[in-house]
Coordinates of N, CA and C in Angstrom, one line a residue:
L227 N -115.0 206.5 -13.7 CA -115.0 205.2 -13.2 C -115.7 205.0 -11.9
I228 N -116.5 204.1 -11.6 CA -117.3 203.8 -10.4 C -116.9 202.5 -9.8
V229 N -116.5 202.6 -8.4 CA -116.2 201.6 -7.5 C -117.4 201.3 -6.8
N230 N -118.2 200.2 -7.1 CA -119.4 199.8 -6.6 C -119.0 198.7 -5.4
V231 N -119.1 199.2 -4.2 CA -119.0 198.2 -3.0 C -120.3 197.7 -2.6
V232 N -120.4 196.4 -2.6 CA -121.8 195.7 -2.1 C -121.5 194.9 -1.0
D233 N -122.7 194.6 -0.3 CA -122.6 193.6 0.8 C -122.8 192.2 0.2
A234 N -121.7 191.4 0.2 CA -121.8 189.9 -0.4 C -122.7 189.0 0.3
S235 N -123.2 189.4 1.5 CA -124.1 188.5 2.4 C -125.4 188.6 1.8
N236 N -125.8 189.8 0.9 CA -127.1 190.1 0.4 C -127.2 190.6 -0.9
L237 N -126.6 189.8 -1.8 CA -126.5 190.2 -3.1 C -127.7 190.5 -3.8
Q238 N -128.6 189.8 -3.6 CA -129.9 189.9 -4.1 C -130.5 191.3 -4.3
R239 N -130.3 192.0 -3.1 CA -130.9 193.3 -2.8 C -129.9 194.3 -3.4
N240 N -128.5 194.0 -3.1 CA -127.5 195.1 -3.4 C -127.1 195.0 -4.9
L241 N -127.4 194.1 -5.7 CA -126.9 194.1 -7.1 C -128.1 195.1 -7.9
I242 N -129.2 195.4 -7.2 CA -130.1 196.3 -8.0 C -129.4 197.5 -8.3
L243 N -128.7 198.1 -7.2 CA -128.0 199.4 -7.4 C -126.8 199.1 -8.5
T244 N -126.2 197.9 -8.6 CA -125.2 197.8 -9.6 C -125.8 197.8 -11.0
L245 N -127.0 197.3 -11.2 CA -127.5 197.3 -12.6 C -128.0 198.7 -12.8
I246 N -128.5 199.5 -11.9 CA -128.8 200.8 -12.3 C -127.5 201.8 -12.7
L247 N -126.4 201.5 -11.8 CA -125.2 202.0 -12.3 C -124.6 201.7 -13.6
M248 N -124.9 200.5 -14.0 CA -124.5 199.8 -15.3 C -125.3 200.8 -16.4
E249 N -126.5 201.1 -16.1 CA -127.3 201.8 -17.1 C -126.7 203.2 -17.3
F250 N -125.9 203.7 -16.5 CA -125.2 204.9 -16.7 C -124.4 205.0 -17.6
G251 N -123.9 203.9 -18.2 CA -122.8 203.7 -19.2 C -121.4 204.1 -18.8
I252 N -121.2 204.1 -17.5 CA -119.9 204.6 -16.8 C -119.1 203.1 -16.7
P253 N -117.8 203.1 -16.7 CA -117.1 201.8 -16.3 C -117.1 201.7 -14.8
I254 N -117.4 200.5 -14.5 CA -117.6 199.9 -13.1 C -116.7 198.8 -12.6
I255 N -116.2 199.0 -11.4 CA -115.5 197.8 -10.7 C -116.5 197.4 -9.5
L256 N -116.8 196.2 -9.6 CA -117.6 195.7 -8.5 C -116.7 195.1 -7.4
V257 N -117.1 195.4 -6.2 CA -116.3 194.9 -5.0 C -117.2 194.4 -3.9
L258 N -117.0 193.0 -3.8 CA -117.9 192.4 -2.8 C -117.2 192.4 -1.5
N259 N -117.8 193.1 -0.6 CA -117.4 193.2 0.6 C -118.1 192.2 1.7
M260 N -117.6 192.0 3.0 CA -118.4 191.3 4.0 C -118.4 189.8 3.5
M261 N -117.3 189.3 2.9 CA -117.4 187.9 2.4 C -117.5 187.0 3.7
D262 N -116.7 187.5 4.8 CA -116.8 186.6 6.0 C -118.3 186.5 6.5
I263 N -119.0 187.3 6.4 CA -120.4 187.2 6.9 C -121.1 186.2 5.9
A264 N -121.0 186.6 4.7 CA -121.5 185.7 3.6 C -121.2 184.2 4.0
K265 N -119.8 183.9 4.2 CA -119.6 182.5 4.5 C -120.2 182.1 5.8
G266 N -120.2 182.9 6.7 CA -121.0 182.5 8.0 C -122.4 182.1 7.7
K267 N -122.9 182.7 6.7 CA -124.5 182.5 6.3 C -124.5 181.2 5.5
G268 N -123.4 180.7 5.3 CA -123.2 179.3 4.4 C -123.3 179.4 2.9
L269 N -122.9 181.1 2.4 CA -123.0 181.3 1.1 C -121.8 181.1 0.4
S270 N -121.8 180.5 -0.8 CA -120.5 180.6 -1.6 C -120.4 181.2 -2.8
I271 N -119.7 182.1 -2.9 CA -119.9 183.2 -4.1 C -118.6 182.9 -5.3
D272 N -119.1 182.6 -6.3 CA -117.8 182.6 -7.4 C -117.8 183.8 -8.1
S273 N -116.6 184.6 -7.6 CA -116.4 185.9 -8.1 C -116.0 186.0 -9.5
S274 N -115.3 184.9 -10.1 CA -114.9 184.9 -11.4 C -116.2 184.7 -12.4
A275 N -117.1 183.8 -11.9 CA -118.3 183.7 -12.6 C -119.2 185.0 -12.5
L276 N -119.2 185.5 -11.6 CA -120.0 186.9 -11.5 C -119.4 187.9 -12.3
A277 N -118.1 188.0 -12.4 CA -117.4 188.8 -13.4 C -117.8 188.6 -14.9
K278 N -117.9 187.3 -15.1 CA -118.3 186.7 -16.4 C -119.8 187.1 -16.9
E279 N -120.5 187.0 -16.0 CA -122.0 187.3 -16.0 C -122.2 188.6 -16.2
L280 N -121.6 189.6 -15.3 CA -121.8 191.0 -15.5 C -121.0 191.8 -16.4
S281 N -119.9 190.9 -16.9 CA -118.9 191.6 -17.7 C -118.3 192.6 -17.0
L282 N -118.0 192.5 -15.8 CA -117.4 193.5 -14.9 C -116.2 192.9 -14.2
P283 N -114.9 193.7 -13.9 CA -114.0 193.3 -13.1 C -114.7 193.1 -11.6
V284 N -114.3 191.9 -10.9 CA -115.1 191.7 -9.7 C -114.0 191.3 -8.5
F285 N -113.9 192.0 -7.4 CA -113.1 191.5 -6.4 C -113.8 191.4 -5.2
S286 N -113.4 190.3 -4.4 CA -114.1 189.8 -3.1 C -113.2 189.7 -1.9
F287 N -113.7 190.3 -1.0 CA -112.9 190.6 0.3 C -113.7 190.8 1.4
S288 N -112.9 190.7 2.5 CA -113.5 191.4 3.9 C -112.8 192.5 4.4
S289 N -113.4 193.8 4.5 CA -112.7 194.9 4.7 C -112.2 195.0 6.2
V290 N -112.5 194.1 7.0 CA -111.9 193.9 8.3 C -110.7 193.1 8.5
N291 N -110.5 192.5 7.3 CA -109.1 191.9 7.3 C -107.9 192.5 6.6
K292 N -107.0 192.8 7.5 CA -106.0 193.7 6.9 C -105.1 193.1 5.6
Q293 N -105.0 191.8 5.7 CA -104.3 191.2 4.5 C -105.3 191.4 3.3
D294 N -106.7 191.2 3.6 CA -107.5 191.4 2.4 C -107.4 192.9 1.8
Q295 N -107.3 193.8 2.7 CA -107.3 195.2 2.3 C -106.0 195.3 1.6
K296 N -104.9 194.9 1.9 CA -103.7 195.0 1.1 C -103.8 194.3 -0.2
N297 N -104.6 193.1 -0.3 CA -104.7 192.7 -1.6 C -105.7 193.3 -2.4
F298 N -106.6 193.8 -1.9 CA -107.3 194.7 -2.8 C -106.6 195.9 -3.5
L299 N -106.0 196.5 -2.6 CA -105.3 197.8 -3.0 C -104.3 197.5 -4.2
T300 N -103.5 196.2 -3.9 CA -102.7 195.7 -5.1 C -103.5 195.4 -6.3
W301 N -104.6 194.5 -6.1 CA -105.5 194.2 -7.3 C -106.1 195.5 -8.0
F302 N -106.5 196.4 -7.2 CA -107.0 197.6 -7.8 C -105.9 198.4 -8.6
E303 N -104.8 198.6 -8.1 CA -103.6 199.3 -8.8 C -103.4 198.6 -10.2
N304 N -103.4 197.1 -10.1 CA -103.2 196.4 -11.2 C -104.3 196.8 -12.3
Q305 N -105.4 196.7 -11.9 CA -106.7 197.0 -12.8 C -106.6 198.3 -13.5
L306 N -106.1 199.3 -12.6 CA -106.0 200.5 -13.2 C -104.9 200.8 -14.2
V307 N -103.9 199.9 -14.2 CA -102.7 199.8 -15.1 C -103.0 199.0 -16.3
S308 N -103.6 197.8 -16.1 CA -103.7 196.8 -17.2 C -105.0 196.7 -17.6
Y309 N -106.1 197.1 -17.2 CA -107.5 196.7 -17.5 C -108.1 197.9 -18.5
S310 N -108.6 197.4 -19.5 CA -109.2 198.4 -20.5 C -110.7 198.5 -20.1
F311 N -111.0 199.6 -19.3 CA -112.2 199.8 -18.8 C -113.3 200.3 -19.9
K312 N -114.6 199.8 -20.0 CA -115.4 200.1 -20.9 C -116.9 200.0 -20.2
S313 N -117.8 200.8 -20.9 CA -119.2 200.9 -20.3 C -120.0 199.6 -20.7
V314 N -120.6 198.9 -19.9 CA -121.3 197.7 -20.1 C -122.7 197.9 -19.5
Q315 N -123.7 197.5 -20.3 CA -125.1 197.6 -20.0 C -125.6 196.5 -19.7
P316 N -126.5 196.5 -18.7 CA -127.4 195.2 -18.2 C -127.9 194.5 -19.5
K317 N -128.1 193.3 -19.2 CA -128.7 192.4 -20.4 C -130.2 192.1 -19.9
Y318 N -131.1 193.0 -20.3 CA -132.5 192.8 -20.1 C -133.1 191.9 -21.3
S319 N -134.5 191.7 -21.2 CA -135.0 190.9 -22.3 C -135.1 191.6 -23.6
Q320 N -135.2 190.7 -24.6 CA -135.0 191.3 -25.9 C -135.9 192.4 -26.3
P321 N -137.3 192.3 -26.1 CA -138.2 193.3 -26.4 C -137.9 194.7 -25.7
L322 N -137.4 194.7 -24.3 CA -137.0 195.8 -23.8 C -135.7 196.3 -24.5
M323 N -134.8 195.5 -24.4 CA -133.5 196.1 -25.2 C -133.8 196.5 -26.6
Q324 N -134.6 196.0 -27.3 CA -134.8 196.7 -28.7 C -135.4 198.1 -28.6
S325 N -136.5 198.3 -27.7 CA -136.9 199.7 -27.5 C -135.9 200.6 -26.9
I326 N -135.1 200.0 -25.9 CA -134.0 200.9 -25.3 C -133.1 201.3 -26.4
S327 N -132.7 200.5 -27.3 CA -131.7 200.6 -28.3 C -132.2 201.7 -29.3
K328 N -133.6 201.6 -29.8 CA -134.1 202.6 -30.6 C -134.3 204.0 -30.1
I329 N -134.7 204.1 -28.9 CA -134.7 205.4 -28.1 C -133.3 206.0 -28.0
E330 N -132.3 205.0 -27.6 CA -130.9 205.4 -27.4 C -130.3 206.0 -28.6
S331 N -130.6 205.4 -29.9 CA -130.2 205.8 -31.2 C -130.7 207.1 -31.4
I332 N -131.9 207.5 -31.0 CA -132.6 208.7 -31.3 C -132.1 210.0 -30.5
I333 N -131.9 209.8 -29.1 CA -131.3 210.8 -28.2 C -130.0 210.8 -28.1
S334 N -129.1 210.0 -28.7 CA -127.7 209.9 -28.4 C -127.0 211.4 -28.7
P335 N -127.5 212.0 -29.8 CA -126.9 213.3 -30.0 C -127.2 214.4 -29.0
L336 N -128.1 214.1 -28.0 CA -128.5 215.0 -27.1 C -128.1 214.7 -25.7
T337 N -127.5 213.7 -25.4 CA -127.0 213.3 -24.0 C -125.9 212.5 -24.0
S338 N -125.1 212.6 -22.8 CA -123.8 211.9 -22.7 C -124.0 210.4 -22.2
M339 N -125.2 210.0 -21.7 CA -125.7 208.9 -21.2 C -127.0 208.4 -21.8
P340 N -127.0 208.1 -23.2 CA -128.2 207.7 -24.0 C -128.9 206.5 -23.4
F341 N -128.1 205.6 -22.9 CA -128.9 204.3 -22.5 C -129.7 204.6 -21.0
W342 N -129.1 205.3 -20.2 CA -129.8 205.4 -19.2 C -130.9 206.4 -19.3
H343 N -130.8 207.4 -20.0 CA -131.9 208.4 -20.4 C -133.1 207.6 -21.0
A344 N -132.6 206.7 -21.9 CA -133.6 206.0 -22.7 C -134.4 205.1 -21.7
C345 N -133.8 204.4 -20.7 CA -134.3 203.8 -19.6 C -135.3 204.6 -18.7
K346 N -134.9 205.8 -18.4 CA -135.8 206.7 -17.7 C -137.0 207.3 -18.4
I347 N -136.9 207.4 -19.9 CA -138.0 207.7 -20.5 C -139.1 206.6 -20.6
I348 N -138.4 205.4 -20.8 CA -139.3 204.4 -20.8 C -140.1 203.9 -19.4
E349 N -139.3 204.4 -18.3 CA -139.7 204.3 -16.9 C -140.9 205.4 -16.7
G350 N -141.0 206.3 -17.6 CA -142.2 207.4 -17.3 C -141.7 208.5 -16.6
D351 N -140.4 208.8 -16.7 CA -139.9 210.1 -16.1 C -140.2 211.3 -16.8
D352 N -141.3 211.7 -16.5 CA -142.0 213.0 -17.3 C -141.0 214.2 -17.2
D353 N -140.5 214.4 -16.0 CA -139.8 215.6 -15.8 C -138.6 215.6 -16.8
F354 N -137.9 214.4 -16.9 CA -136.9 214.3 -17.7 C -137.2 214.2 -19.3
Y355 N -138.3 213.7 -19.6 CA -138.7 213.7 -21.0 C -139.1 215.3 -21.5
S356 N -139.6 215.9 -20.6 CA -139.9 217.4 -20.8 C -138.8 218.2 -21.0
E357 N -137.9 218.0 -20.3 CA -136.5 218.6 -20.2 C -135.7 218.3 -21.6
L358 N -135.9 217.0 -22.0 CA -135.5 216.5 -23.4 C -136.1 217.2 -24.4
K359 N -137.2 217.3 -24.5 CA -138.0 218.1 -25.5 C -137.5 219.6 -25.7
D360 N -137.4 220.1 -24.5 CA -137.0 221.5 -24.5 C -135.5 221.7 -25.0
K361 N -134.7 220.6 -24.8 CA -133.4 220.7 -25.1 C -133.2 220.6 -26.7
I362 N -134.1 219.8 -27.2 CA -134.2 219.6 -28.7 C -134.3 220.9 -29.3
I363 N -135.3 221.7 -29.0 CA -135.5 223.0 -29.5 C -134.5 224.2 -29.1
I364 N -134.0 224.1 -27.9 CA -133.1 225.2 -27.4 C -131.7 224.8 -28.1
E365 N -131.3 223.6 -28.3 CA -129.9 223.4 -28.8 C -129.7 224.1 -30.3
D366 N -130.7 223.9 -30.9 CA -130.6 224.4 -32.3 C -132.0 224.7 -32.9
S367 N -132.1 226.1 -33.1 CA -133.4 226.7 -33.4 C -133.6 226.8 -35.1
S368 N -132.5 226.3 -35.7 CA -132.5 226.1 -37.3 C -133.8 225.5 -37.7
S369 N -134.1 225.8 -39.1 CA -135.2 225.2 -39.6 C -135.0 223.5 -39.7
L370 N -133.9 223.1 -39.9 CA -133.6 221.7 -40.0 C -133.9 221.1 -38.6
Q371 N -133.5 221.7 -37.3 CA -134.0 221.0 -36.2 C -135.4 221.1 -36.0
T372 N -136.1 222.2 -36.5 CA -137.6 222.4 -36.3 C -138.2 221.3 -37.0
V373 N -137.7 220.7 -38.1 CA -138.3 219.5 -38.8 C -138.1 218.4 -38.0
Q374 N -136.9 218.1 -37.4 CA -136.5 217.1 -36.6 C -137.2 216.9 -35.4
E375 N -137.5 217.8 -34.7 CA -138.0 217.8 -33.2 C -139.3 216.9 -33.3
P376 N -140.4 217.3 -34.1 CA -141.5 216.4 -34.1 C -141.2 215.0 -34.5
F377 N -140.4 214.8 -35.5 CA -139.9 213.4 -35.8 C -139.4 212.7 -34.6
I378 N -138.4 213.2 -33.9 CA -137.9 212.6 -32.6 C -139.0 212.3 -31.8
V379 N -139.7 213.2 -31.2 CA -140.8 212.9 -30.3 C -141.7 211.8 -30.6
T380 N -142.0 212.0 -32.0 CA -142.9 210.8 -32.5 C -142.4 209.4 -32.5
E381 N -141.2 209.4 -32.9 CA -140.4 208.1 -32.9 C -140.4 207.4 -31.4
I382 N -140.0 208.3 -30.5 CA -140.0 208.0 -29.1 C -141.4 207.5 -28.6
E383 N -142.2 208.4 -28.8 CA -143.8 208.0 -28.4 C -144.2 206.5 -29.2
R384 N -143.6 206.4 -30.0 CA -144.0 205.0 -30.9 C -143.5 203.9 -30.1
E385 N -142.3 204.0 -29.7 CA -141.6 203.0 -28.9 C -142.3 202.8 -27.6
L386 N -142.6 204.0 -26.9 CA -143.4 203.9 -25.6 C -144.7 203.2 -25.7
E387 N -145.5 203.4 -26.9 CA -146.7 202.6 -27.2 C -146.4 201.1 -27.2
I388 N -145.4 200.8 -27.8 CA -145.2 199.3 -27.9 C -144.7 198.8 -26.5
I389 N -144.0 199.5 -25.8 CA -143.6 198.9 -24.2 C -145.0 199.0 -23.4
I390 N -145.8 200.0 -23.7 CA -147.0 199.8 -22.8 C -147.9 198.6 -23.2
K391 N -148.0 198.3 -24.5 CA -148.7 197.1 -24.8 C -148.1 195.9 -24.1
L392 N -146.8 195.8 -24.0 CA -146.2 194.6 -23.3 C -146.5 194.7 -21.8
E393 N -146.3 195.9 -21.1 CA -146.5 196.1 -19.7 C -146.9 197.5 -19.5
P394 N -148.3 197.8 -18.9 CA -148.7 199.0 -18.9 C -148.0 199.8 -17.7
D395 N -147.5 199.1 -16.6 CA -146.8 199.7 -15.6 C -145.3 199.7 -15.9
S396 N -144.7 200.7 -16.5 CA -143.3 200.7 -16.9 C -142.3 200.6 -15.7
Q397 N -142.8 201.2 -14.6 CA -141.7 201.0 -13.3 C -141.8 199.5 -12.9
A398 N -142.9 199.0 -12.8 CA -142.9 197.4 -12.4 C -142.1 196.7 -13.3
M399 N -142.3 197.0 -14.7 CA -141.6 196.2 -15.8 C -140.0 196.2 -15.4
F400 N -139.5 197.5 -15.2 CA -138.1 197.6 -14.9 C -137.6 196.8 -13.7
Y401 N -138.6 196.8 -12.7 CA -138.1 196.0 -11.4 C -138.0 194.6 -11.7
K402 N -139.2 194.1 -12.5 CA -139.1 192.7 -12.7 C -137.8 192.4 -13.5
E403 N -137.5 193.1 -14.5 CA -136.4 192.9 -15.4 C -135.0 192.9 -14.7
R404 N -134.9 193.8 -13.8 CA -133.7 193.9 -12.8 C -133.8 192.7 -12.0
Y405 N -134.7 192.4 -11.4 CA -135.0 191.2 -10.5 C -134.7 189.9 -11.2
K406 N -135.1 189.9 -12.4 CA -134.8 188.6 -13.2 C -133.5 188.4 -13.6
V407 N -132.8 189.6 -13.9 CA -131.3 189.6 -14.1 C -130.5 189.0 -13.0
I408 N -130.8 189.5 -11.9 CA -130.1 189.3 -10.6 C -130.4 187.7 -10.3
T409 N -131.6 187.3 -10.1 CA -132.0 185.9 -9.9 C -131.3 184.9 -10.8
D410 N -131.3 185.2 -12.2 CA -130.6 184.2 -13.0 C -129.1 184.3 -12.9
T411 N -128.5 185.5 -12.4 CA -127.2 185.5 -12.2 C -126.8 184.9 -11.0
L412 N -127.3 185.0 -10.0 CA -127.2 184.3 -8.6 C -127.4 182.9 -8.9
L413 N -128.1 182.2 -9.7 CA -128.5 181.0 -9.8 C -127.0 180.4 -10.2
K414 N -126.4 181.0 -10.9 CA -125.1 180.7 -11.7 C -123.7 180.9 -10.7
V415 N -123.8 181.8 -9.8 CA -122.5 182.2 -9.2 C -122.7 182.1 -7.6
Q416 N -123.9 181.8 -7.0 CA -123.9 181.6 -5.6 C -124.7 180.2 -5.1
K417 N -124.2 179.8 -4.2 CA -124.7 178.6 -3.8 C -124.8 178.4 -2.0
Q418 N -125.7 177.9 -1.7 CA -125.9 177.6 -0.3 C -125.2 176.4 0.1
V419 N -124.1 176.6 0.9 CA -123.4 175.5 1.4 C -124.0 175.0 2.7
T420 N -124.1 173.8 3.0 CA -124.5 173.0 4.1 C -123.5 173.3 5.3
K421 N -123.9 173.9 6.4 CA -123.0 174.0 7.5 C -123.3 173.1 8.6
D422 N -122.2 172.8 9.4 CA -122.2 171.9 10.4 C -123.1 172.9 11.7
R423 N -124.2 172.4 12.1 CA -124.9 173.1 13.0 C -124.2 173.0 14.5
S424 N -124.4 174.2 15.2 CA -124.0 174.2 16.5 C -124.9 173.5 17.4
L425 N -124.5 173.3 18.7 CA -125.3 172.8 19.8 C -126.6 173.6 19.9
T426 N -126.2 174.9 20.0 CA -127.6 175.7 20.1 C -128.5 175.6 19.0
Q427 N -128.0 175.5 17.7 CA -129.1 175.4 16.6 C -129.6 174.0 16.7
H428 N -129.0 172.9 17.0 CA -129.6 171.7 17.4 C -130.8 171.8 18.3
L429 N -130.6 172.5 19.6 CA -131.5 172.7 20.5 C -132.5 173.5 20.2
D430 N -132.4 174.5 19.1 CA -133.6 175.1 18.7 C -134.4 174.6 17.9
I431 N -133.7 173.6 16.8 CA -134.6 172.8 16.1 C -135.5 171.9 17.0
V432 N -135.0 171.3 18.0 CA -135.9 170.5 18.8 C -137.0 171.2 19.4
L433 N -136.4 172.4 20.3 CA -137.5 172.9 21.3 C -138.4 173.8 20.5
T434 N -138.2 174.2 19.4 CA -139.2 175.0 18.5 C -140.0 174.1 17.6
N435 N -139.8 172.7 17.7 CA -140.6 171.8 16.9 C -142.1 171.9 17.2
K436 N -143.0 172.0 16.4 CA -144.4 172.3 16.7 C -145.1 171.0 17.3
Y437 N -144.5 169.8 17.3 CA -145.1 168.7 17.9 C -144.4 168.5 19.4
L438 N -143.0 168.5 19.4 CA -142.2 168.4 20.6 C -142.2 169.6 21.5
G439 N -142.4 170.8 20.9 CA -142.0 171.9 21.9 C -142.8 172.0 23.1
I440 N -144.1 171.8 22.9 CA -145.0 172.0 24.2 C -144.8 171.0 25.3
P441 N -144.7 169.7 24.9 CA -144.4 168.7 25.9 C -143.3 168.7 26.5
I442 N -142.0 169.1 25.6 CA -140.8 169.5 26.4 C -140.9 170.7 27.4
F443 N -141.5 171.8 27.1 CA -141.7 173.0 27.8 C -142.2 172.5 29.2
I444 N -143.5 171.7 29.0 CA -144.1 171.3 30.2 C -143.4 170.4 31.1
L445 N -142.6 169.5 30.6 CA -141.5 168.7 31.3 C -140.6 169.5 32.0
I446 N -140.0 170.6 31.3 CA -138.9 171.4 31.8 C -139.6 172.1 33.1
V447 N -140.8 172.8 32.9 CA -141.4 173.5 34.1 C -141.7 172.5 35.3
W448 N -142.2 171.3 35.0 CA -142.5 170.3 36.2 C -141.3 169.9 36.7
T449 N -140.0 169.6 36.1 CA -138.8 169.3 36.6 C -138.3 170.6 37.4
M450 N -138.4 171.7 37.0 CA -137.9 172.9 38.0 C -138.7 173.0 39.2
F451 N -140.2 172.7 39.1 CA -141.1 173.0 40.3 C -140.6 171.8 41.2
K452 N -140.4 170.4 40.7 CA -140.2 169.5 41.6 C -138.9 169.6 42.3
F453 N -137.8 170.0 41.5 CA -136.4 170.3 42.0 C -136.4 171.3 43.1
T454 N -137.3 172.3 42.8 CA -137.2 173.3 43.8 C -137.6 173.2 45.0
F455 N -138.9 172.3 45.1 CA -139.5 172.0 46.4 C -138.7 170.8 47.0
E456 N -138.2 169.8 46.4 CA -137.6 168.7 46.9 C -136.3 169.2 47.4
T457 N -135.6 170.2 46.9 CA -134.3 170.7 47.2 C -134.3 171.4 48.4
S458 N -135.5 172.2 48.5 CA -135.7 173.2 49.6 C -136.2 172.5 50.8
L459 N -136.8 171.4 50.6 CA -137.6 170.7 51.9 C -136.6 170.4 53.2
P460 N -135.4 170.0 53.0 CA -134.6 169.9 54.2 C -134.2 171.3 55.0
F461 N -134.2 172.2 54.2 CA -133.9 173.6 54.7 C -135.0 174.5 55.2
I462 N -136.4 173.9 55.1 CA -137.5 174.6 55.4 C -137.5 175.0 57.0
D463 N -137.2 173.9 57.8 CA -137.0 174.1 59.3 C -136.1 175.0 59.6
Y464 N -135.1 175.2 59.2 CA -134.0 176.2 59.3 C -134.4 177.5 58.9
I465 N -135.0 177.6 57.7 CA -135.5 178.9 57.4 C -136.5 179.4 58.3
S466 N -137.5 178.5 58.6 CA -138.7 178.9 59.7 C -138.0 179.5 61.0
I467 N -137.0 178.7 61.6 CA -136.2 179.2 62.6 C -135.5 180.4 62.6
G468 N -135.0 180.9 61.2 CA -134.4 182.1 61.0 C -135.2 183.2 60.9
L469 N -136.5 183.0 60.3 CA -137.6 183.9 60.2 C -138.0 184.2 61.6
N470 N -138.2 183.3 62.4 CA -138.7 183.5 63.8 C -137.6 184.5 64.6
L471 N -136.6 184.2 64.6 CA -135.4 184.8 65.0 C -135.3 186.4 64.7
L472 N -135.4 186.5 63.2 CA -135.5 187.7 62.7 C -136.7 188.6 63.2
A473 N -137.8 187.9 63.4 CA -139.1 188.4 63.9 C -139.0 189.0 65.3
I474 N -138.3 188.1 66.1 CA -138.1 188.5 67.5 C -137.0 189.5 67.5
G475 N -135.9 189.6 66.9 CA -134.9 190.8 66.8 C -135.6 192.1 66.4
V476 N -136.5 192.1 65.4 CA -137.1 193.3 64.9 C -138.2 193.8 66.1
S477 N -138.9 192.8 66.6 CA -139.6 193.3 67.6 C -139.1 193.8 68.8
S478 N -137.9 193.4 69.2 CA -137.2 193.9 70.4 C -136.6 195.5 70.0
L479 N -136.2 195.6 68.8 CA -135.6 196.9 68.3 C -136.7 198.1 68.4
L480 N -138.1 197.5 68.1 CA -139.2 198.3 67.8 C -139.9 198.5 69.1
S481 N -139.7 197.6 70.1 CA -140.4 197.8 71.4 C -140.3 199.2 72.2
P482 N -139.0 199.7 72.3 CA -138.6 200.9 72.9 C -139.4 202.1 72.2
I483 N -139.5 202.0 70.9 CA -140.3 203.0 70.3 C -141.7 203.0 70.6

């Protein structure tokens, strides 16, 4: 069982790891942390809808909130007791899923994580593919296996040729597939809620306006300049007298030297 804790304020980036973990074929619990920060950014996240989209149990909370911590522990204990955990794979496009499924069925006797290893083969992981070929021969050196080995490799390479025709850069293809799943999911489960702007935000909008910003800046500088000189004008004589007295005092101290 994997407990995948993600930053709820930046789901688009963090759900990529979730999809990769789903490829492992290991049961997952998804925990959305930092919900307070997400709310501060004006994000509204429907945890139930996210659980439905990904077919995973989802819990959202803020780890700095003690009550949320207690609620999570209670929920987690209940999940362990009542929930029937099962592996769930990501829902990529139909052509890619068909190729993954075919390679998965071919290599399933040779690995405990066939879906993930099928993805790695399609992504172009040459090291893993070489290890898989060696494993085919080493596991069983009987004549039957010797006949099967070329067949298995041929079938895999046939599927890879189909994928290459669709997208020559297989790594880029997986990136696009994952990004599309996340984008489509977030459109259904996450909304940007309009927030009441603070005084500072209102000032920022006005002062950084491309038309009003420069005139307002000039006005502020001119006002400060005028205020400084007009305010200090009545005190100039007193300042001058003070400086003269200071000069006389310093001179008298230095004269014996």
